[in-house]
């Protein structure tokens, strides 16, 4: 019944302590006002079973109820309906550059590196409702999968559709992937521009040097977080294709150019992370999520509906009933 009700002057409820005192005083005074007459016999008197003398105490109850209602009304009960409106005061544009070379099918992460990345990245995207996000794929060459957009459904669908294919030239062109991401962000008007560059190998192809691409990122004020994906040591990786077009897997030494990735991150003001398993990859994206916070300004609007009027009217009605009964029905007993 009182759900959603607040009291503006809650301290006035202390006045309710006066009610037990009033009851005690009424009982005391009632005993004093009752006269005692001792008689040897009641013979000759006509006895009646009228209940009115006993019910006269109900008048005092009505007065107490009226007083309790008035105290509650003074406490100002009201319902509050709060609506909020948020405004992004510092937006972030994020470009995720994802390595889709054949080595991303290695099974040191479950079910493989690429699928593990897609699962974690989708959660990351869902946690950035106020930012624009885009996707870049790269292997031996690179291209924009999804331009930066605030439509998360589009980004998530594009991320889901990423898979290894033979259309993109083989190899790992880290410089090309980074340069394409920079090109997509350089004209952004966002307060903060971020690239998350993920790879599981070394730069072994492409006509843009990764260091040149990082210099471009610095020039346009784009921070780059780099992630090296792959376990330490050997990993079950695709090494050939059989006659049916299926990959043949064998254990291969994991090689990640960590020195280069650290250099890119440091030059652009970002950080380098190494993901050796699914849990670590998830923790890395969680850390980036904490580091890159969007400033949100929240406005709250409160609509108050005062509830004291019905209480006052009911208290007044009880007092009128009490007065009417006192000077009519119970007049002979008071």
Short mmCIF file of N, CA, C and O in Angstrom, two decimals, residues 28-142:
data_model
loop_
_atom_site.label_atom_id
_atom_site.label_comp_id
_atom_site.label_asym_id
_atom_site.label_seq_id
_atom_site.Cartn_x
_atom_site.Cartn_y
_atom_site.Cartn_z
N UNK A 28 -7.65 7.32 33.15
CA UNK A 28 -7.54 7.86 34.50
C UNK A 28 -8.69 8.81 34.82
O UNK A 28 -9.32 8.72 35.89
N UNK A 29 -8.99 9.72 33.89
CA UNK A 29 -10.06 10.69 34.11
C UNK A 29 -11.43 10.01 34.16
O UNK A 29 -12.32 10.42 34.92
N UNK A 30 -11.58 8.95 33.34
CA UNK A 30 -12.87 8.25 33.30
C UNK A 30 -13.18 7.60 34.64
O UNK A 30 -14.31 7.59 35.11
N UNK A 31 -12.15 7.06 35.29
CA UNK A 31 -12.34 6.44 36.59
C UNK A 31 -12.71 7.49 37.64
O UNK A 31 -13.52 7.25 38.53
N UNK A 32 -12.10 8.68 37.52
CA UNK A 32 -12.36 9.74 38.49
C UNK A 32 -13.78 10.30 38.34
O UNK A 32 -14.41 10.71 39.30
N UNK A 33 -14.27 10.33 37.09
CA UNK A 33 -15.57 10.92 36.82
C UNK A 33 -16.73 9.96 37.07
O UNK A 33 -17.88 10.34 37.01
N UNK A 34 -16.40 8.69 37.30
CA UNK A 34 -17.46 7.69 37.53
C UNK A 34 -17.82 7.64 39.03
O UNK A 34 -16.98 7.29 39.86
N UNK A 35 -19.06 8.03 39.34
CA UNK A 35 -19.51 8.03 40.74
C UNK A 35 -19.91 6.63 41.20
O UNK A 35 -20.39 5.84 40.40
N UNK A 36 -19.70 6.35 42.50
CA UNK A 36 -20.03 5.03 43.06
C UNK A 36 -21.16 5.19 44.07
O UNK A 36 -21.10 6.03 44.97
N UNK A 37 -22.18 4.37 43.91
CA UNK A 37 -23.32 4.40 44.83
C UNK A 37 -23.58 2.98 45.34
O UNK A 37 -23.81 2.07 44.55
N UNK A 38 -23.48 2.83 46.66
CA UNK A 38 -23.69 1.52 47.26
C UNK A 38 -25.15 1.40 47.73
O UNK A 38 -25.67 2.26 48.43
N UNK A 39 -25.80 0.32 47.29
CA UNK A 39 -27.18 0.08 47.67
C UNK A 39 -27.32 -1.37 48.15
O UNK A 39 -26.64 -2.25 47.63
N UNK A 40 -28.21 -1.57 49.13
CA UNK A 40 -28.39 -2.93 49.68
C UNK A 40 -29.16 -3.83 48.74
O UNK A 40 -29.00 -5.04 48.75
N UNK A 41 -29.98 -3.22 47.87
CA UNK A 41 -30.78 -4.02 46.96
C UNK A 41 -31.17 -3.19 45.73
O UNK A 41 -31.34 -1.97 45.82
N UNK A 42 -31.26 -3.90 44.58
CA UNK A 42 -31.65 -3.25 43.34
C UNK A 42 -33.11 -3.51 43.01
O UNK A 42 -33.60 -3.17 41.94
N UNK A 43 -33.81 -4.13 43.96
CA UNK A 43 -35.21 -4.41 43.74
C UNK A 43 -35.98 -3.09 43.63
O UNK A 43 -35.75 -2.16 44.39
N UNK A 44 -36.85 -3.02 42.71
CA UNK A 44 -37.61 -1.80 42.50
C UNK A 44 -37.07 -0.97 41.35
O UNK A 44 -37.69 -0.01 40.91
N UNK A 45 -35.82 -1.34 40.88
CA UNK A 45 -35.24 -0.65 39.73
C UNK A 45 -35.42 -1.50 38.49
O UNK A 45 -35.23 -2.71 38.51
N UNK A 46 -35.75 -0.85 37.41
CA UNK A 46 -35.92 -1.56 36.14
C UNK A 46 -34.57 -1.57 35.42
O UNK A 46 -33.99 -0.52 35.12
N UNK A 47 -34.03 -2.76 35.18
CA UNK A 47 -32.72 -2.89 34.52
C UNK A 47 -32.88 -2.91 33.02
O UNK A 47 -33.80 -3.53 32.47
N UNK A 48 -31.98 -2.25 32.32
CA UNK A 48 -31.97 -2.26 30.84
C UNK A 48 -30.64 -2.83 30.35
O UNK A 48 -29.63 -2.75 31.04
N UNK A 49 -30.68 -3.38 29.16
CA UNK A 49 -29.46 -3.96 28.55
C UNK A 49 -28.90 -3.07 27.44
O UNK A 49 -28.33 -3.55 26.46
N UNK A 50 -29.10 -1.77 27.54
CA UNK A 50 -28.61 -0.84 26.51
C UNK A 50 -27.08 -0.88 26.43
O UNK A 50 -26.39 -0.85 27.46
N UNK A 51 -26.56 -0.91 25.21
CA UNK A 51 -25.11 -0.94 24.99
C UNK A 51 -24.52 0.45 24.80
O UNK A 51 -23.31 0.61 24.69
N UNK A 52 -25.40 1.47 24.75
CA UNK A 52 -24.92 2.83 24.48
C UNK A 52 -23.89 3.33 25.50
O UNK A 52 -22.89 3.95 25.11
N UNK A 53 -24.08 3.08 26.78
CA UNK A 53 -23.06 3.56 27.73
C UNK A 53 -21.67 2.98 27.44
O UNK A 53 -20.65 3.64 27.66
N UNK A 54 -21.64 1.73 27.00
CA UNK A 54 -20.34 1.11 26.72
C UNK A 54 -19.74 1.63 25.42
O UNK A 54 -18.52 1.74 25.28
N UNK A 55 -20.63 1.96 24.48
CA UNK A 55 -20.14 2.41 23.17
C UNK A 55 -19.66 3.86 23.18
O UNK A 55 -19.06 4.33 22.21
N UNK A 56 -19.93 4.58 24.27
CA UNK A 56 -19.53 5.98 24.31
C UNK A 56 -18.01 6.13 24.21
O UNK A 56 -17.52 7.17 23.79
N UNK A 57 -17.27 5.09 24.60
CA UNK A 57 -15.80 5.18 24.50
C UNK A 57 -15.34 5.21 23.03
O UNK A 57 -14.22 5.61 22.73
N UNK A 58 -16.26 4.76 22.15
CA UNK A 58 -15.91 4.82 20.72
C UNK A 58 -15.70 6.23 20.22
O UNK A 58 -14.99 6.47 19.25
N UNK A 59 -16.32 7.21 20.91
CA UNK A 59 -16.12 8.62 20.53
C UNK A 59 -14.65 9.02 20.70
O UNK A 59 -14.08 9.74 19.88
N UNK A 60 -14.09 8.55 21.81
CA UNK A 60 -12.67 8.86 22.05
C UNK A 60 -11.79 8.18 21.00
O UNK A 60 -10.79 8.76 20.55
N UNK A 61 -12.16 6.96 20.60
CA UNK A 61 -11.41 6.25 19.57
C UNK A 61 -11.45 7.01 18.26
O UNK A 61 -10.43 7.14 17.56
N UNK A 62 -12.63 7.54 17.91
CA UNK A 62 -12.75 8.33 16.68
C UNK A 62 -11.84 9.55 16.72
O UNK A 62 -11.21 9.92 15.72
N UNK A 63 -11.76 10.18 17.91
CA UNK A 63 -10.90 11.36 18.04
C UNK A 63 -9.42 10.99 17.90
O UNK A 63 -8.65 11.71 17.27
N UNK A 64 -9.06 9.85 18.47
CA UNK A 64 -7.67 9.40 18.36
C UNK A 64 -7.31 9.09 16.89
O UNK A 64 -6.23 9.43 16.42
N UNK A 65 -8.23 8.42 16.20
CA UNK A 65 -7.99 8.11 14.79
C UNK A 65 -7.84 9.38 13.96
O UNK A 65 -6.96 9.48 13.08
N UNK A 66 -8.69 10.36 14.23
CA UNK A 66 -8.60 11.64 13.52
C UNK A 66 -7.26 12.31 13.78
O UNK A 66 -6.62 12.85 12.86
N UNK A 67 -6.82 12.27 15.04
CA UNK A 67 -5.54 12.88 15.39
C UNK A 67 -4.38 12.16 14.69
O UNK A 67 -3.45 12.80 14.17
N UNK A 68 -4.43 10.82 14.64
CA UNK A 68 -3.38 10.04 13.97
C UNK A 68 -3.33 10.37 12.48
O UNK A 68 -2.25 10.50 11.88
N UNK A 69 -4.52 10.53 11.88
CA UNK A 69 -4.57 10.87 10.44
C UNK A 69 -4.01 12.27 10.20
O UNK A 69 -3.31 12.50 9.20
N UNK A 70 -4.30 13.22 11.10
CA UNK A 70 -3.78 14.58 10.94
C UNK A 70 -2.26 14.61 11.07
O UNK A 70 -1.57 15.33 10.33
N UNK A 71 -1.72 13.84 12.01
CA UNK A 71 -0.26 13.77 12.17
C UNK A 71 0.38 13.18 10.91
O UNK A 71 1.40 13.67 10.42
N UNK A 72 -0.24 12.12 10.38
CA UNK A 72 0.27 11.51 9.14
C UNK A 72 0.21 12.49 7.98
O UNK A 72 1.13 12.56 7.16
N UNK A 73 -0.86 13.28 7.93
CA UNK A 73 -0.99 14.28 6.87
C UNK A 73 0.09 15.35 6.99
O UNK A 73 0.65 15.80 5.98
N UNK A 74 0.39 15.76 8.25
CA UNK A 74 1.44 16.76 8.47
C UNK A 74 2.81 16.24 8.04
O UNK A 74 3.70 17.02 7.68
N UNK A 75 2.99 14.93 8.10
CA UNK A 75 4.26 14.33 7.67
C UNK A 75 4.44 14.40 6.14
O UNK A 75 5.48 14.00 5.62
N UNK A 76 3.42 14.85 5.43
CA UNK A 76 3.45 15.06 3.98
C UNK A 76 3.76 13.80 3.18
O UNK A 76 4.82 13.66 2.54
N UNK A 77 2.84 12.83 3.19
CA UNK A 77 3.05 11.66 2.32
C UNK A 77 2.88 12.07 0.86
O UNK A 77 2.01 12.88 0.52
N UNK A 78 3.74 11.51 0.00
CA UNK A 78 3.64 11.80 -1.44
C UNK A 78 4.28 10.69 -2.23
O UNK A 78 5.22 10.03 -1.76
N UNK A 79 3.78 10.47 -3.41
CA UNK A 79 4.40 9.50 -4.31
C UNK A 79 5.36 10.23 -5.22
O UNK A 79 5.15 11.40 -5.55
N UNK A 80 6.44 9.54 -5.58
CA UNK A 80 7.48 10.15 -6.40
C UNK A 80 7.68 9.32 -7.65
O UNK A 80 7.90 8.11 -7.59
N UNK A 81 7.60 9.98 -8.77
CA UNK A 81 7.89 9.33 -10.04
C UNK A 81 9.13 9.99 -10.63
O UNK A 81 9.12 11.19 -10.95
N UNK A 82 10.22 9.21 -10.73
CA UNK A 82 11.50 9.75 -11.19
C UNK A 82 11.79 9.28 -12.61
O UNK A 82 11.74 8.08 -12.90
N UNK A 83 12.05 10.22 -13.46
CA UNK A 83 12.46 9.90 -14.83
C UNK A 83 13.86 10.46 -15.05
O UNK A 83 14.23 11.49 -14.49
N UNK A 84 14.66 9.76 -15.82
CA UNK A 84 16.03 10.18 -16.06
C UNK A 84 16.29 10.38 -17.55
O UNK A 84 15.68 9.73 -18.39
N UNK A 85 17.19 11.29 -17.81
CA UNK A 85 17.62 11.54 -19.18
C UNK A 85 19.13 11.66 -19.17
O UNK A 85 19.70 12.40 -18.37
N UNK A 86 19.79 10.90 -20.00
CA UNK A 86 21.25 10.91 -20.02
C UNK A 86 21.75 11.61 -21.27
O UNK A 86 21.14 11.56 -22.33
N UNK A 87 22.88 12.25 -21.11
CA UNK A 87 23.51 12.95 -22.22
C UNK A 87 25.00 12.60 -22.22
O UNK A 87 25.68 12.74 -21.20
N UNK A 88 25.49 12.11 -23.33
CA UNK A 88 26.90 11.78 -23.44
C UNK A 88 27.70 13.06 -23.62
O UNK A 88 27.51 13.80 -24.58
N UNK A 89 28.58 13.33 -22.66
CA UNK A 89 29.35 14.57 -22.73
C UNK A 89 30.76 14.32 -23.29
O UNK A 89 31.44 15.25 -23.64
N UNK A 90 31.18 13.08 -23.32
CA UNK A 90 32.48 12.77 -23.89
C UNK A 90 32.40 11.42 -24.57
O UNK A 90 32.59 10.39 -23.94
N UNK A 91 32.13 11.43 -25.87
CA UNK A 91 31.99 10.18 -26.60
C UNK A 91 33.32 9.60 -27.03
O UNK A 91 34.31 10.31 -27.16
N UNK A 92 33.33 8.30 -27.27
CA UNK A 92 34.55 7.61 -27.71
C UNK A 92 34.24 6.86 -29.00
O UNK A 92 33.22 6.16 -29.08
N UNK A 93 35.10 7.02 -29.99
CA UNK A 93 35.02 6.23 -31.21
C UNK A 93 36.07 5.13 -31.13
O UNK A 93 37.26 5.41 -30.91
N UNK A 94 35.63 3.88 -31.28
CA UNK A 94 36.53 2.72 -31.12
C UNK A 94 36.56 1.92 -32.42
O UNK A 94 35.50 1.58 -32.96
N UNK A 95 37.76 1.63 -32.90
CA UNK A 95 37.92 0.80 -34.10
C UNK A 95 38.65 -0.47 -33.69
O UNK A 95 39.76 -0.42 -33.15
N UNK A 96 38.05 -1.61 -33.93
CA UNK A 96 38.67 -2.89 -33.58
C UNK A 96 39.28 -3.49 -34.84
O UNK A 96 38.56 -3.83 -35.79
N UNK A 97 40.61 -3.58 -34.86
CA UNK A 97 41.33 -4.17 -35.99
C UNK A 97 41.65 -5.63 -35.65
O UNK A 97 42.42 -5.91 -34.72
N UNK A 98 41.06 -6.56 -36.41
CA UNK A 98 41.11 -7.98 -36.07
C UNK A 98 41.89 -8.77 -37.11
O UNK A 98 41.60 -8.71 -38.31
N UNK A 99 42.87 -9.50 -36.64
CA UNK A 99 43.66 -10.40 -37.50
C UNK A 99 42.80 -11.61 -37.87
O UNK A 99 42.25 -12.28 -36.99
N UNK A 100 42.66 -11.87 -39.18
CA UNK A 100 41.85 -13.02 -39.63
C UNK A 100 42.69 -13.99 -40.47
O UNK A 100 42.17 -14.72 -41.31
N UNK A 101 43.97 -14.00 -40.20
CA UNK A 101 44.84 -14.93 -40.92
C UNK A 101 44.56 -16.37 -40.48
O UNK A 101 43.89 -16.60 -39.47
N UNK A 102 45.09 -17.34 -41.22
CA UNK A 102 44.81 -18.76 -40.95
C UNK A 102 45.24 -19.18 -39.55
O UNK A 102 44.61 -20.04 -38.93
N UNK A 103 46.29 -18.54 -39.02
CA UNK A 103 46.78 -18.91 -37.69
C UNK A 103 45.75 -18.60 -36.60
O UNK A 103 45.84 -19.13 -35.49
N UNK A 104 44.77 -17.74 -36.91
CA UNK A 104 43.73 -17.43 -35.93
C UNK A 104 42.79 -18.62 -35.69
O UNK A 104 41.94 -18.58 -34.81
N UNK A 105 42.96 -19.68 -36.48
CA UNK A 105 42.17 -20.89 -36.28
C UNK A 105 42.87 -21.86 -35.31
O UNK A 105 42.36 -22.96 -35.07
N UNK A 106 44.02 -21.46 -34.79
CA UNK A 106 44.74 -22.29 -33.82
C UNK A 106 43.86 -22.57 -32.61
O UNK A 106 43.04 -21.73 -32.21
N UNK A 107 44.03 -23.76 -32.02
CA UNK A 107 43.10 -24.21 -30.98
C UNK A 107 43.66 -24.13 -29.57
O UNK A 107 43.24 -24.86 -28.67
N UNK A 108 44.61 -23.19 -29.35
CA UNK A 108 45.09 -23.02 -27.98
C UNK A 108 44.07 -22.24 -27.14
O UNK A 108 44.08 -22.30 -25.92
N UNK A 109 43.16 -21.50 -27.79
CA UNK A 109 41.99 -20.94 -27.14
C UNK A 109 40.79 -21.73 -27.64
O UNK A 109 40.83 -22.29 -28.73
N UNK A 110 39.73 -21.78 -26.87
CA UNK A 110 38.59 -22.64 -27.21
C UNK A 110 37.42 -21.82 -27.77
O UNK A 110 37.08 -20.79 -27.20
N UNK A 111 36.79 -22.26 -28.85
CA UNK A 111 37.15 -23.42 -29.69
C UNK A 111 38.36 -23.15 -30.58
O UNK A 111 39.06 -24.06 -30.95
N UNK A 112 38.59 -21.88 -30.92
CA UNK A 112 39.82 -21.45 -31.57
C UNK A 112 40.00 -19.96 -31.28
O UNK A 112 39.13 -19.32 -30.68
N UNK A 113 41.13 -19.42 -31.69
CA UNK A 113 41.42 -18.03 -31.34
C UNK A 113 40.37 -17.07 -31.88
O UNK A 113 39.93 -16.16 -31.17
N UNK A 114 39.98 -17.25 -33.12
CA UNK A 114 39.05 -16.32 -33.75
C UNK A 114 37.68 -16.34 -33.07
O UNK A 114 37.09 -15.29 -32.78
N UNK A 115 37.15 -17.53 -32.80
CA UNK A 115 35.84 -17.63 -32.17
C UNK A 115 35.88 -17.11 -30.73
O UNK A 115 34.92 -16.49 -30.26
N UNK A 116 36.98 -17.38 -30.04
CA UNK A 116 37.12 -16.88 -28.67
C UNK A 116 37.12 -15.35 -28.67
O UNK A 116 36.48 -14.71 -27.82
N UNK A 117 37.83 -14.77 -29.64
CA UNK A 117 37.87 -13.32 -29.76
C UNK A 117 36.47 -12.75 -30.04
O UNK A 117 36.05 -11.78 -29.42
N UNK A 118 35.76 -13.38 -30.96
CA UNK A 118 34.42 -12.88 -31.32
C UNK A 118 33.47 -12.90 -30.12
O UNK A 118 32.68 -11.98 -29.92
N UNK A 119 33.55 -13.94 -29.31
CA UNK A 119 32.70 -14.05 -28.13
C UNK A 119 32.98 -12.94 -27.13
O UNK A 119 32.07 -12.29 -26.62
N UNK A 120 34.28 -12.70 -26.87
CA UNK A 120 34.66 -11.68 -25.89
C UNK A 120 34.39 -10.28 -26.44
O UNK A 120 33.89 -9.40 -25.72
N UNK A 121 34.72 -10.06 -27.71
CA UNK A 121 34.52 -8.75 -28.31
C UNK A 121 33.04 -8.37 -28.36
O UNK A 121 32.68 -7.19 -28.20
N UNK A 122 32.16 -9.34 -28.57
CA UNK A 122 30.72 -9.05 -28.61
C UNK A 122 30.23 -8.55 -27.25
O UNK A 122 29.40 -7.65 -27.17
N UNK A 123 30.76 -9.12 -26.17
CA UNK A 123 30.40 -8.67 -24.83
C UNK A 123 30.92 -7.26 -24.59
O UNK A 123 30.24 -6.42 -23.98
N UNK A 124 32.12 -7.00 -25.07
CA UNK A 124 32.72 -5.66 -24.94
C UNK A 124 31.85 -4.62 -25.65
O UNK A 124 31.56 -3.55 -25.10
N UNK A 125 31.42 -4.93 -26.86
CA UNK A 125 30.60 -4.01 -27.65
C UNK A 125 29.27 -3.74 -26.94
O UNK A 125 28.81 -2.59 -26.89
N UNK A 126 28.68 -4.78 -26.39
CA UNK A 126 27.39 -4.63 -25.70
C UNK A 126 27.50 -3.73 -24.48
O UNK A 126 26.51 -3.10 -24.07
N UNK A 127 28.70 -3.63 -23.90
CA UNK A 127 28.91 -2.80 -22.72
C UNK A 127 29.27 -1.36 -23.05
O UNK A 127 29.55 -0.56 -22.16
N UNK A 128 29.27 -1.01 -24.36
CA UNK A 128 29.60 0.36 -24.77
C UNK A 128 28.41 0.99 -25.50
O UNK A 128 28.50 1.32 -26.68
N UNK A 129 27.27 1.16 -24.83
CA UNK A 129 26.06 1.65 -25.51
C UNK A 129 26.16 3.08 -26.00
O UNK A 129 25.42 3.49 -26.90
N UNK A 130 27.06 3.88 -25.43
CA UNK A 130 27.13 5.30 -25.78
C UNK A 130 28.27 5.64 -26.72
O UNK A 130 28.52 6.82 -26.99
N UNK A 131 28.98 4.63 -27.22
CA UNK A 131 30.12 4.88 -28.10
C UNK A 131 29.85 4.38 -29.51
O UNK A 131 29.00 3.51 -29.73
N UNK A 132 30.59 4.90 -30.46
CA UNK A 132 30.53 4.40 -31.84
C UNK A 132 31.67 3.40 -32.02
O UNK A 132 32.79 3.63 -31.55
N UNK A 133 31.38 2.32 -32.71
CA UNK A 133 32.37 1.24 -32.88
C UNK A 133 32.40 0.81 -34.34
O UNK A 133 31.36 0.77 -35.01
N UNK A 134 33.59 0.49 -34.83
CA UNK A 134 33.75 -0.02 -36.19
C UNK A 134 34.69 -1.22 -36.19
O UNK A 134 35.38 -1.50 -35.21
N UNK A 135 34.74 -1.94 -37.31
CA UNK A 135 35.56 -3.14 -37.42
C UNK A 135 36.44 -3.08 -38.68
O UNK A 135 35.98 -2.66 -39.74
N UNK A 136 37.67 -3.53 -38.53
CA UNK A 136 38.61 -3.69 -39.65
C UNK A 136 39.14 -5.12 -39.61
O UNK A 136 39.53 -5.61 -38.55
N UNK A 137 39.14 -5.78 -40.75
CA UNK A 137 39.74 -7.10 -40.88
C UNK A 137 41.08 -6.96 -41.61
O UNK A 137 41.21 -6.15 -42.53
N UNK A 138 42.04 -7.76 -41.18
CA UNK A 138 43.29 -7.77 -41.93
C UNK A 138 43.98 -9.13 -41.84
O UNK A 138 43.83 -9.87 -40.88
N UNK A 139 44.67 -9.44 -42.89
CA UNK A 139 45.55 -10.61 -42.95
C UNK A 139 46.77 -10.15 -43.75
O UNK A 139 47.55 -9.35 -43.24
N UNK A 140 46.89 -10.59 -45.04
CA UNK A 140 47.96 -10.06 -45.88
C UNK A 140 47.62 -8.67 -46.39
O UNK A 140 48.49 -7.92 -46.84
N UNK A 141 46.35 -8.33 -46.37
CA UNK A 141 45.86 -6.99 -46.71
C UNK A 141 44.75 -6.66 -45.73
O UNK A 141 44.41 -7.49 -44.87
N UNK A 142 44.16 -5.49 -45.85
CA UNK A 142 43.14 -5.10 -44.88
C UNK A 142 41.99 -4.37 -45.56
O UNK A 142 42.15 -3.81 -46.65
#
